[in-house]
Short mmCIF file of C-alpha atoms and ligand atoms in Angstrom, two decimals:
data_model
loop_
_atom_site.label_atom_id
_atom_site.label_comp_id
_atom_site.label_asym_id
_atom_site.label_seq_id
_atom_site.Cartn_x
_atom_site.Cartn_y
_atom_site.Cartn_z
CA MET A 90 14.41 -35.68 -18.69
CA GLU A 91 13.13 -33.15 -16.16
CA THR A 92 16.34 -32.34 -14.35
CA GLN A 93 18.11 -29.00 -14.43
CA ARG A 94 16.07 -27.36 -17.14
CA HIS A 95 13.61 -25.20 -15.25
CA GLU A 96 14.18 -21.50 -15.47
CA ILE A 97 12.88 -20.62 -12.02
CA GLY A 98 11.73 -22.40 -8.91
CA MET A 99 9.00 -21.24 -6.54
CA ILE A 100 9.02 -22.01 -2.84
CA GLY A 101 5.65 -21.57 -1.17
CA LEU A 102 2.69 -22.92 -3.11
CA GLY A 103 -0.02 -21.02 -1.28
CA VAL A 104 -2.48 -18.86 -3.18
CA MET A 105 0.11 -16.31 -4.39
CA GLY A 106 2.97 -18.73 -5.17
CA ARG A 107 0.77 -21.20 -7.04
CA ASN A 108 -0.87 -18.51 -9.13
CA MET A 109 2.44 -16.81 -9.97
CA LEU A 110 3.80 -20.18 -11.16
CA LEU A 111 0.75 -20.78 -13.34
CA ASN A 112 1.15 -17.26 -14.74
CA MET A 113 4.84 -17.92 -15.56
CA ALA A 114 3.98 -21.22 -17.22
CA ASP A 115 1.28 -19.50 -19.31
CA HIS A 116 4.03 -17.29 -20.70
CA GLY A 117 6.10 -20.29 -21.75
CA PHE A 118 8.61 -20.42 -18.89
CA PRO A 119 9.46 -23.89 -17.59
CA VAL A 120 8.99 -23.61 -13.82
CA ALA A 121 9.22 -25.81 -10.75
CA GLY A 122 7.43 -25.52 -7.42
CA TYR A 123 8.08 -26.76 -3.90
CA ASP A 124 6.24 -26.55 -0.61
CA LYS A 125 6.79 -28.28 2.72
CA ASP A 126 3.07 -29.00 2.75
CA SER A 127 2.63 -32.02 0.45
CA SER A 128 -1.09 -31.27 -0.07
CA LYS A 129 -0.10 -28.00 -1.77
CA VAL A 130 2.37 -29.85 -3.99
CA GLU A 131 -0.40 -32.27 -4.94
CA ALA A 132 -2.80 -29.39 -5.63
CA LEU A 133 -0.27 -27.76 -7.96
CA ARG A 134 0.32 -31.05 -9.75
CA LYS A 135 -3.39 -31.39 -10.45
CA GLU A 136 -3.90 -27.77 -11.48
CA SER A 137 -0.84 -27.64 -13.71
CA ALA A 138 -1.60 -30.75 -15.76
CA GLY A 139 -0.64 -29.98 -19.36
CA ASN A 140 1.54 -26.99 -18.37
CA ASP A 141 5.31 -26.88 -18.18
CA ILE A 142 5.31 -26.95 -14.38
CA HIS A 143 6.87 -29.52 -12.12
CA ALA A 144 6.16 -29.81 -8.44
CA ALA A 145 8.62 -31.40 -6.05
CA ALA A 146 7.84 -32.79 -2.63
CA ASN A 147 11.36 -32.36 -1.21
CA ILE A 148 13.96 -29.67 -1.53
CA GLU A 149 16.68 -31.87 -3.09
CA ASP A 150 14.39 -32.90 -5.95
CA PHE A 151 13.27 -29.29 -6.33
CA ILE A 152 16.82 -27.96 -6.60
CA GLY A 153 17.63 -30.77 -9.03
CA LEU A 154 14.95 -29.45 -11.38
CA LEU A 155 16.56 -26.00 -11.72
CA ARG A 156 18.95 -24.80 -14.38
CA ALA A 157 22.25 -23.42 -13.02
CA PRO A 158 22.94 -20.71 -12.04
CA ARG A 159 19.68 -21.19 -10.20
CA ALA A 160 16.94 -18.68 -9.56
CA VAL A 161 14.55 -19.42 -6.70
CA MET A 162 11.59 -17.21 -5.88
CA MET A 163 9.80 -17.51 -2.56
CA LEU A 164 6.31 -16.39 -1.70
CA VAL A 165 5.94 -17.14 1.98
CA PRO A 166 4.66 -15.03 4.90
CA ALA A 167 7.01 -12.23 5.97
CA GLY A 168 9.30 -12.65 8.96
CA PRO A 169 10.75 -15.93 10.30
CA PRO A 170 9.35 -18.10 7.44
CA VAL A 171 11.58 -16.19 4.98
CA ASP A 172 14.70 -16.88 7.06
CA SER A 173 13.67 -20.47 7.52
CA VAL A 174 13.32 -20.99 3.74
CA ILE A 175 16.69 -19.31 3.14
CA GLY A 176 18.21 -21.59 5.79
CA ASP A 177 16.74 -24.68 4.07
CA LEU A 178 17.93 -23.53 0.67
CA LEU A 179 21.49 -22.52 1.45
CA PRO A 180 23.06 -25.99 1.77
CA HIS A 181 21.79 -26.74 -1.75
CA LEU A 182 22.84 -23.51 -3.48
CA GLU A 183 26.11 -22.47 -5.08
CA LYS A 184 27.85 -19.15 -5.62
CA GLY A 185 26.06 -17.17 -8.32
CA ASP A 186 22.60 -18.54 -7.52
CA LEU A 187 19.78 -16.08 -6.96
CA ILE A 188 17.10 -15.94 -4.26
CA ILE A 189 14.06 -13.72 -4.81
CA ASP A 190 11.86 -12.84 -1.85
CA ALA A 191 8.55 -11.84 -3.43
CA GLY A 192 6.62 -11.53 -0.15
CA ASN A 193 5.72 -8.48 1.91
CA SER A 194 9.00 -8.38 3.85
CA TYR A 195 10.08 -5.57 6.14
CA PHE A 196 12.71 -3.56 4.29
CA LYS A 197 15.27 -3.66 7.10
CA ASP A 198 15.05 -7.47 7.11
CA THR A 199 15.66 -7.42 3.36
CA ASN A 200 18.82 -5.33 3.85
CA LEU A 201 20.15 -7.80 6.43
CA ARG A 202 19.37 -10.83 4.29
CA ALA A 203 20.93 -9.24 1.19
CA ARG A 204 24.12 -8.50 3.15
CA ASN A 205 24.36 -12.01 4.63
CA LEU A 206 23.71 -13.70 1.31
CA ALA A 207 26.12 -11.45 -0.59
CA GLY A 208 28.81 -12.63 1.84
CA LYS A 209 28.09 -16.18 0.67
CA GLY A 210 28.14 -15.24 -3.02
CA ILE A 211 24.34 -15.60 -3.36
CA GLN A 212 22.39 -12.81 -5.08
CA PHE A 213 19.21 -11.57 -3.44
CA LEU A 214 16.30 -9.57 -4.80
CA GLY A 215 13.55 -8.12 -2.61
CA VAL A 216 10.51 -7.90 -4.84
CA GLY A 217 7.14 -6.43 -3.96
CA VAL A 218 4.21 -8.10 -5.71
CA SER A 219 0.76 -6.57 -5.60
CA GLY A 220 -2.58 -7.65 -6.93
CA GLY A 221 -3.70 -10.52 -4.72
CA GLU A 222 -4.73 -13.87 -6.18
CA GLU A 223 -6.14 -12.46 -9.40
CA GLY A 224 -3.05 -10.31 -9.99
CA ALA A 225 -0.63 -13.17 -9.34
CA ARG A 226 -2.52 -15.34 -11.83
CA HIS A 227 -3.13 -12.84 -14.62
CA GLY A 228 -0.67 -9.96 -14.09
CA PRO A 229 0.47 -8.28 -10.89
CA SER A 230 2.36 -5.06 -10.40
CA ILE A 231 5.95 -6.03 -9.60
CA MET A 232 8.37 -3.87 -7.58
CA PRO A 233 11.90 -5.32 -7.73
CA GLY A 234 14.91 -4.07 -5.76
CA GLY A 235 18.45 -5.38 -5.31
CA PRO A 236 21.55 -5.73 -7.48
CA LYS A 237 20.79 -4.52 -11.02
CA GLU A 238 22.59 -7.49 -12.59
CA ALA A 239 20.40 -9.89 -10.60
CA TYR A 240 17.30 -8.08 -11.86
CA GLU A 241 18.52 -8.34 -15.44
CA ARG A 242 18.64 -12.13 -15.05
CA VAL A 243 14.93 -12.36 -14.37
CA ARG A 244 13.79 -9.26 -16.21
CA PRO A 245 12.26 -11.10 -19.23
CA LEU A 246 10.31 -13.36 -16.88
CA LEU A 247 9.03 -10.51 -14.69
CA GLU A 248 8.13 -8.38 -17.72
CA ALA A 249 6.21 -11.29 -19.20
CA VAL A 250 4.12 -12.05 -16.11
CA ALA A 251 3.46 -8.45 -15.00
CA ALA A 252 0.21 -6.61 -15.74
CA LYS A 253 0.24 -4.50 -18.91
CA VAL A 254 -1.17 -1.00 -19.34
CA ASN A 255 -1.21 0.27 -22.93
CA GLY A 256 1.42 -2.35 -23.74
CA GLU A 257 3.74 -1.25 -20.90
CA ALA A 258 4.64 -3.92 -18.33
CA CYS A 259 3.91 -2.94 -14.72
CA VAL A 260 7.42 -3.74 -13.55
CA ALA A 261 10.58 -1.63 -13.36
CA TYR A 262 13.91 -2.00 -11.61
CA LEU A 263 13.48 0.33 -8.64
CA GLY A 264 16.90 0.48 -7.02
CA PRO A 265 19.47 -1.30 -4.87
CA GLY A 266 19.00 -3.11 -1.56
CA SER A 267 15.50 -3.01 -0.16
CA ALA A 268 14.12 -0.45 -2.67
CA GLY A 269 11.50 -2.89 -3.96
CA HIS A 270 10.21 -3.94 -0.57
CA PHE A 271 10.18 -0.34 0.64
CA VAL A 272 8.08 0.74 -2.35
CA LYS A 273 5.69 -2.19 -1.76
CA THR A 274 5.37 -1.24 1.91
CA VAL A 275 4.41 2.32 0.99
CA HIS A 276 2.04 0.98 -1.67
CA ASN A 277 0.28 -0.82 1.17
CA GLY A 278 0.33 2.30 3.36
CA ILE A 279 -1.51 4.16 0.61
CA GLU A 280 -3.80 1.13 0.26
CA TYR A 281 -4.69 1.39 3.97
CA ALA A 282 -5.52 5.11 3.59
CA LEU A 283 -7.68 4.62 0.48
CA MET A 284 -9.53 1.74 2.13
CA GLN A 285 -10.19 3.72 5.31
CA LEU A 286 -11.36 6.76 3.29
CA LEU A 287 -13.78 4.50 1.44
CA ALA A 288 -14.92 3.02 4.76
CA GLU A 289 -15.57 6.53 6.07
CA THR A 290 -17.70 7.38 3.02
CA TYR A 291 -19.61 4.14 3.66
CA ASP A 292 -20.24 5.14 7.27
CA LEU A 293 -21.43 8.62 6.31
CA MET A 294 -23.78 7.21 3.70
CA LYS A 295 -25.03 4.28 5.80
CA ARG A 296 -25.41 5.74 9.28
CA GLY A 297 -25.56 9.41 8.23
CA LEU A 298 -27.83 9.25 5.20
CA GLY A 299 -29.44 5.86 5.75
CA LEU A 300 -28.56 4.50 2.31
CA SER A 301 -29.38 0.86 1.56
CA ASP A 302 -26.81 -1.63 0.25
CA ASP A 303 -28.30 -1.27 -3.24
CA GLU A 304 -27.95 2.49 -3.09
CA LEU A 305 -24.39 2.18 -1.78
CA ARG A 306 -23.52 -0.17 -4.64
CA ASP A 307 -24.86 2.36 -7.11
CA VAL A 308 -22.99 5.31 -5.60
CA TYR A 309 -19.63 3.50 -5.71
CA ASP A 310 -20.39 2.24 -9.19
CA ALA A 311 -21.15 5.77 -10.39
CA TRP A 312 -17.98 7.05 -8.75
CA ASN A 313 -15.99 4.30 -10.43
CA ARG A 314 -17.28 5.43 -13.80
CA GLY A 315 -15.93 8.95 -13.23
CA GLU A 316 -12.68 10.55 -12.05
CA LEU A 317 -12.61 8.27 -8.96
CA ASN A 318 -12.15 5.24 -11.20
CA GLY A 319 -9.94 2.67 -9.54
CA TYR A 320 -9.76 -0.91 -8.33
CA LEU A 321 -10.71 -0.26 -4.70
CA VAL A 322 -13.75 1.85 -5.65
CA GLU A 323 -14.79 -0.83 -8.14
CA ILE A 324 -14.59 -3.73 -5.67
CA THR A 325 -16.37 -1.66 -3.03
CA SER A 326 -19.37 -1.36 -5.35
CA ARG A 327 -19.29 -5.11 -6.00
CA ILE A 328 -19.05 -5.88 -2.29
CA PHE A 329 -22.44 -4.24 -1.62
CA ASN A 330 -24.03 -6.55 -4.16
CA LYS A 331 -22.81 -9.83 -2.72
CA ILE A 332 -25.40 -12.11 -1.12
CA ASP A 333 -24.43 -14.29 1.85
CA GLU A 334 -25.04 -17.93 0.93
CA LYS A 335 -25.81 -18.75 4.55
CA THR A 336 -28.46 -16.13 5.34
CA GLY A 337 -29.55 -14.92 1.91
CA LYS A 338 -28.85 -11.37 3.10
CA ARG A 339 -26.12 -9.00 1.91
CA LEU A 340 -22.81 -10.45 3.05
CA ILE A 341 -21.39 -7.06 4.02
CA ASP A 342 -23.91 -6.80 6.87
CA GLU A 343 -22.88 -10.20 8.24
CA ILE A 344 -19.18 -9.29 8.57
CA LEU A 345 -17.78 -8.36 11.99
CA ASP A 346 -16.50 -4.76 12.15
CA VAL A 347 -12.96 -5.71 13.21
CA GLY A 348 -10.17 -4.84 10.74
CA LYS A 349 -7.09 -7.05 10.68
CA GLN A 350 -3.58 -6.25 9.42
CA ASN A 351 -0.29 -7.88 8.55
CA GLY A 352 2.06 -5.01 9.38
CA THR A 353 2.80 -3.16 6.14
CA GLY A 354 0.64 -0.13 7.02
CA MET A 355 2.34 0.10 10.40
CA TRP A 356 5.79 -0.16 8.77
CA THR A 357 4.89 2.72 6.46
CA SER A 358 3.99 4.87 9.46
CA GLN A 359 7.07 3.80 11.42
CA SER A 360 9.34 4.50 8.45
CA ALA A 361 7.75 7.88 7.82
CA MET A 362 8.30 8.81 11.47
CA GLU A 363 11.95 7.78 11.19
CA LEU A 364 12.32 9.83 8.03
CA GLN A 365 10.36 12.69 9.63
CA VAL A 366 7.84 12.80 6.81
CA PRO A 367 4.29 13.67 7.89
CA ILE A 368 1.75 11.10 6.63
CA PRO A 369 -1.17 11.57 9.07
CA THR A 370 -3.81 10.09 6.78
CA ILE A 371 -1.92 6.80 6.50
CA ASP A 372 -1.19 6.88 10.25
CA LEU A 373 -4.89 7.27 11.05
CA ALA A 374 -5.83 4.47 8.68
CA VAL A 375 -3.56 2.18 10.70
CA ALA A 376 -4.94 3.61 13.96
CA MET A 377 -8.54 3.01 12.90
CA ARG A 378 -7.81 -0.67 12.27
CA ASP A 379 -6.39 -0.76 15.80
CA MET A 380 -9.49 1.08 17.06
CA SER A 381 -11.78 -1.39 15.30
CA VAL A 382 -10.24 -4.25 17.27
CA LEU A 383 -11.35 -2.64 20.57
CA GLU A 384 -14.92 -3.77 19.95
CA LYS A 385 -15.84 -4.39 23.62
CA GLN A 386 -14.42 -1.05 24.75
CA ARG A 387 -16.21 0.71 21.89
CA GLU A 388 -19.46 -0.78 23.07
CA THR A 389 -18.92 0.42 26.63
CA ALA A 390 -17.78 3.88 25.53
CA GLY A 391 -20.80 4.09 23.22
CA ALA A 392 -23.07 3.78 26.24
CA ILE A 393 -21.13 6.44 28.20
CA PHE A 394 -20.94 8.95 25.35
CA LYS A 395 -24.38 8.28 23.92
CA ARG A 396 -25.20 10.72 21.15
CA PRO A 397 -27.90 9.80 18.66
CA ILE A 398 -27.17 10.34 14.99
CA PRO A 399 -29.46 13.15 13.90
CA PRO A 400 -31.63 12.52 10.83
CA PHE A 401 -30.10 13.99 7.69
CA THR A 402 -32.03 17.09 6.65
CA GLY A 403 -29.92 18.35 3.74
CA ASP A 404 -30.15 17.55 0.04
CA ARG A 405 -28.93 13.97 -0.39
CA LYS A 406 -27.90 14.40 -3.99
CA VAL A 407 -25.87 17.50 -3.17
CA PHE A 408 -24.20 15.77 -0.23
CA LEU A 409 -23.32 12.70 -2.30
CA ASP A 410 -21.68 14.92 -4.91
CA GLN A 411 -19.72 16.70 -2.21
CA LEU A 412 -18.71 13.36 -0.73
CA GLY A 413 -17.38 12.12 -4.07
CA HIS A 414 -15.38 15.32 -4.50
CA ALA A 415 -14.08 15.13 -0.92
CA LEU A 416 -13.02 11.53 -1.49
CA TYR A 417 -11.17 12.51 -4.65
CA ALA A 418 -9.27 15.30 -2.88
CA ALA A 419 -8.49 13.10 0.14
CA MET A 420 -7.26 10.27 -2.08
CA ILE A 421 -4.87 12.64 -3.83
CA VAL A 422 -3.60 13.74 -0.42
CA ALA A 423 -3.08 10.07 0.56
CA TYR A 424 -1.05 9.37 -2.60
CA ALA A 425 0.90 12.59 -1.98
CA GLN A 426 1.80 11.47 1.54
CA GLY A 427 2.96 8.05 0.33
CA MET A 428 5.02 9.50 -2.52
CA ALA A 429 6.63 11.99 -0.09
CA VAL A 430 7.82 9.04 2.03
CA LEU A 431 9.30 7.44 -1.09
CA ALA A 432 11.09 10.67 -2.04
CA ALA A 433 12.64 10.96 1.44
CA ALA A 434 13.53 7.26 1.61
CA SER A 435 15.18 7.46 -1.79
CA ASP A 436 17.54 10.17 -0.48
CA LYS A 437 18.18 8.65 2.92
CA TYR A 438 18.63 5.03 1.81
CA ALA A 439 20.20 5.85 -1.60
CA TYR A 440 17.50 3.94 -3.47
CA THR A 441 17.70 6.38 -6.43
CA LEU A 442 13.96 5.86 -6.97
CA ASP A 443 12.39 7.12 -10.16
CA LEU A 444 8.95 8.15 -8.91
CA GLU A 445 7.60 8.36 -12.43
CA ALA A 446 8.45 4.67 -12.82
CA VAL A 447 6.77 3.90 -9.50
CA ALA A 448 3.56 5.66 -10.61
CA ARG A 449 3.80 3.90 -13.98
CA ILE A 450 4.01 0.40 -12.53
CA TRP A 451 1.16 1.14 -10.09
CA ARG A 452 -1.24 1.93 -12.95
CA GLY A 453 -2.04 -1.75 -13.46
CA GLY A 454 -2.18 -5.01 -11.53
CA CYS A 455 -1.89 -3.59 -8.03
CA ILE A 456 -4.50 -2.84 -5.38
CA ILE A 457 -4.11 0.97 -5.52
CA ARG A 458 -4.33 1.17 -9.31
CA ALA A 459 -6.56 4.07 -10.32
CA GLU A 460 -7.01 6.56 -13.11
CA LEU A 461 -5.33 9.14 -10.89
CA LEU A 462 -1.99 7.36 -11.28
CA GLU A 463 -1.81 8.54 -14.89
CA ASP A 464 -1.79 12.15 -13.61
CA ILE A 465 0.72 11.24 -10.90
CA ARG A 466 2.96 9.73 -13.53
CA THR A 467 2.67 12.85 -15.69
CA ALA A 468 3.46 15.06 -12.70
CA TYR A 469 6.76 13.22 -12.05
CA ARG A 470 7.58 13.10 -15.74
CA ASN A 471 7.23 16.89 -15.93
CA GLN A 472 9.10 17.50 -12.64
CA PRO A 473 11.31 14.53 -11.69
CA GLY A 474 12.51 16.17 -8.45
CA LEU A 475 9.03 17.11 -7.27
CA PRO A 476 9.09 17.23 -3.43
CA ASN A 477 5.33 16.77 -3.01
CA LEU A 478 2.55 15.90 -5.45
CA LEU A 479 0.44 18.77 -4.08
CA LEU A 480 2.92 21.16 -5.71
CA ALA A 481 2.29 19.72 -9.18
CA PRO A 482 -0.36 21.50 -11.25
CA GLU A 483 -1.68 18.12 -12.50
CA LEU A 484 -2.76 17.35 -8.93
CA SER A 485 -3.01 20.73 -7.19
CA ASN A 486 -5.68 21.88 -9.66
CA LYS A 487 -7.81 18.86 -8.78
CA VAL A 488 -7.35 19.34 -5.04
CA ARG A 489 -8.14 23.06 -5.33
CA ALA A 490 -11.32 22.28 -7.23
CA ASN A 491 -12.49 19.87 -4.51
CA GLN A 492 -11.07 21.22 -1.26
CA GLU A 493 -14.19 23.14 -0.27
CA ASP A 494 -16.26 19.97 -0.56
CA LEU A 495 -13.66 18.16 1.55
CA ARG A 496 -14.12 20.86 4.17
CA ARG A 497 -17.95 20.63 3.96
CA VAL A 498 -17.90 16.86 4.36
CA VAL A 499 -15.60 17.04 7.40
CA CYS A 500 -17.84 19.72 8.96
CA ALA A 501 -20.94 17.61 8.28
CA ALA A 502 -19.32 14.53 9.84
CA ILE A 503 -18.34 16.53 12.92
CA GLU A 504 -21.92 17.81 13.28
CA ILE A 505 -23.40 14.35 12.83
CA GLY A 506 -20.80 12.83 15.17
CA LEU A 507 -19.49 10.13 12.84
CA PRO A 508 -15.77 9.25 12.87
CA VAL A 509 -13.91 10.38 9.76
CA PRO A 510 -10.30 10.66 10.98
CA CYS A 511 -8.79 10.00 7.55
CA PHE A 512 -10.86 12.76 5.96
CA MET A 513 -9.98 15.06 8.87
CA THR A 514 -6.27 14.37 8.59
CA ALA A 515 -6.33 14.78 4.81
CA LEU A 516 -7.84 18.22 5.33
CA GLY A 517 -5.52 18.98 8.27
CA TYR A 518 -2.51 17.97 6.20
CA LEU A 519 -3.67 20.18 3.35
CA ASP A 520 -4.32 23.13 5.64
CA GLY A 521 -0.94 22.61 7.33
CA TYR A 522 0.95 22.21 4.06
CA ARG A 523 -0.56 25.35 2.55
CA SER A 524 0.26 27.41 5.69
CA ALA A 525 3.23 29.66 5.00
CA TRP A 526 3.16 30.34 8.74
CA LEU A 527 2.58 27.70 11.42
CA PRO A 528 2.44 28.21 15.19
CA ALA A 529 5.70 26.31 15.67
CA ASN A 530 7.27 29.48 17.10
CA LEU A 531 5.21 28.78 20.23
CA ILE A 532 6.53 25.20 20.33
CA GLN A 533 10.08 26.59 20.17
CA ALA A 534 9.35 29.11 22.92
CA GLN A 535 7.94 26.34 25.13
CA ARG A 536 10.94 24.08 24.46
CA ASP A 537 13.31 26.89 25.29
CA TYR A 538 11.28 27.83 28.41
CA PHE A 539 11.34 24.40 30.04
CA GLY A 540 14.43 22.84 28.49
CA ALA A 541 16.72 25.64 27.26
CA HIS A 542 16.56 24.02 23.80
CA SER A 543 17.09 27.43 22.14
CA TYR A 544 15.26 28.96 19.18
CA GLU A 545 16.00 30.79 15.94
CA ARG A 546 14.80 34.36 15.28
CA VAL A 547 13.02 35.79 12.26
CA ASP A 548 15.30 38.86 12.14
CA VAL A 549 18.85 37.54 12.65
CA LYS A 550 20.62 34.22 12.08
CA GLY A 551 21.88 32.14 15.02
CA THR A 552 20.42 30.26 17.98
CA PHE A 553 19.16 32.06 21.07
CA HIS A 554 18.14 31.20 24.58
CA THR A 555 16.09 33.31 26.95
CA ASP A 556 15.56 33.00 30.67
CA TRP A 557 11.75 33.10 30.41
CA THR A 558 11.18 33.41 34.17
CA LYS A 559 13.21 36.62 34.51
CA GLY A 560 11.59 40.05 34.41
C1 LIG B 18 -1.43 -6.34 -2.43
C2 LIG B 18 -1.93 -6.41 -1.03
C3 LIG B 18 -1.38 -7.63 -0.36
C4 LIG B 18 -2.11 -8.03 0.89
C5 LIG B 18 -1.88 -7.08 2.01
C6 LIG B 18 -3.03 -6.89 2.92
O1 LIG B 18 -0.79 -5.36 -2.75
O2 LIG B 18 -1.67 -7.29 -3.18
O3 LIG B 18 -1.55 -5.27 -0.33
O4 LIG B 18 -0.01 -7.42 -0.17
O5 LIG B 18 -3.45 -8.25 0.64
O6 LIG B 18 -0.82 -7.63 2.73
O7 LIG B 18 -2.51 -6.24 4.02
P1 LIG B 18 -3.16 -6.30 5.44
O8 LIG B 18 -3.39 -7.75 5.76
O9 LIG B 18 -2.17 -5.65 6.35
O10 LIG B 18 -4.44 -5.56 5.30
#
């Protein structure tokens, strides 16, 4: 008898949903899946033969498979599809049932949905899941937010399927409301910055130094074996090795230079602006994807602003070492910017985030996992209220040791004329953040001059206005 015994149901049997279900079944959980697309239901049926998975082709049968009170997870594209699934589900659910949105939803949408569903007696968890297909199948990093009691219901399941680092599951209850989806959004913002920084190193080495794909593979591989160790550095090395089946050449050179996006990087920037937290490196990573899309304009502008790339005359080995150090410093700055957004969001939205837990669950399974996260975790463990990672000795020592190379690499890129906006903003952020004095007094004077916005003085408290045109 298959009815009403399955612990959780999955709606959306695309790559992520199907692999998460298989992962759950591997850990001994009886699970059921449903998708509107019958070919996906069929595919799951075939793939899950021998496992405790049941796939239903209509929603009534699917709901009938679930144990009450029901728990339904959905892994569908963010936006209207999430509301449409909730709309389809509601007539079949009862008070006390739980819906889990495990997609990349916008946190404000999650707040709205949680409020609406709470009014109907339905619990709602907004859960970030990172790690792509491989992670979903063999252990993702899981970022749950919502009512604590709802999390406790699915905690054993999430702990079982999550990635493990030194025996610790890469999942932790992050906070109420949209805490989980907010943390996942910022994870992706950091992901954008790390990816763009890596792309800028690629450009400097390819167009600046003239390195071949084999040489590029070896540089990233060597970096991955040192302090830069991390998933994105590792896959970058592998990418340069991949042969295109069609042409027999390296696949990387056959890929159009147009970067796409699904919105999470942009949401990180928008949220940071709203919270008034500076994250210029993440902002520029988003902007460079937007720039990459302007391929026709770039071609035209390239002809107008023609400037040949001068041959590299320095010591290649020395430059590559500097580049690795610069990348390390810039990556720390990118993590610092992302964590600063989380700290501000935690206060403003009452998420009560434990940033040590965030760093801990990002050490495995997710796209931004890297050796560095162990230091980030230690930094928050030693100083839970840390306002910025750059103030923690675990990280500041590393940035100090590499900041001159970051500066040299930015100078070299400027001389050569290659675009490295993420490196530039990482350095600009660092130089701004370490400036006890900034020229914002001039901004205040200008604001007061043209708009009578007033200013504060260094010598006495209060706000002052001057008629700047008099005298
Ligand atoms: C992850 C990824 C995942 C997805 C991104 C890609 O953590 O597993 O971040 O969520 O691949 O949505 O984002 P873009 O399409 O915006 O690059």
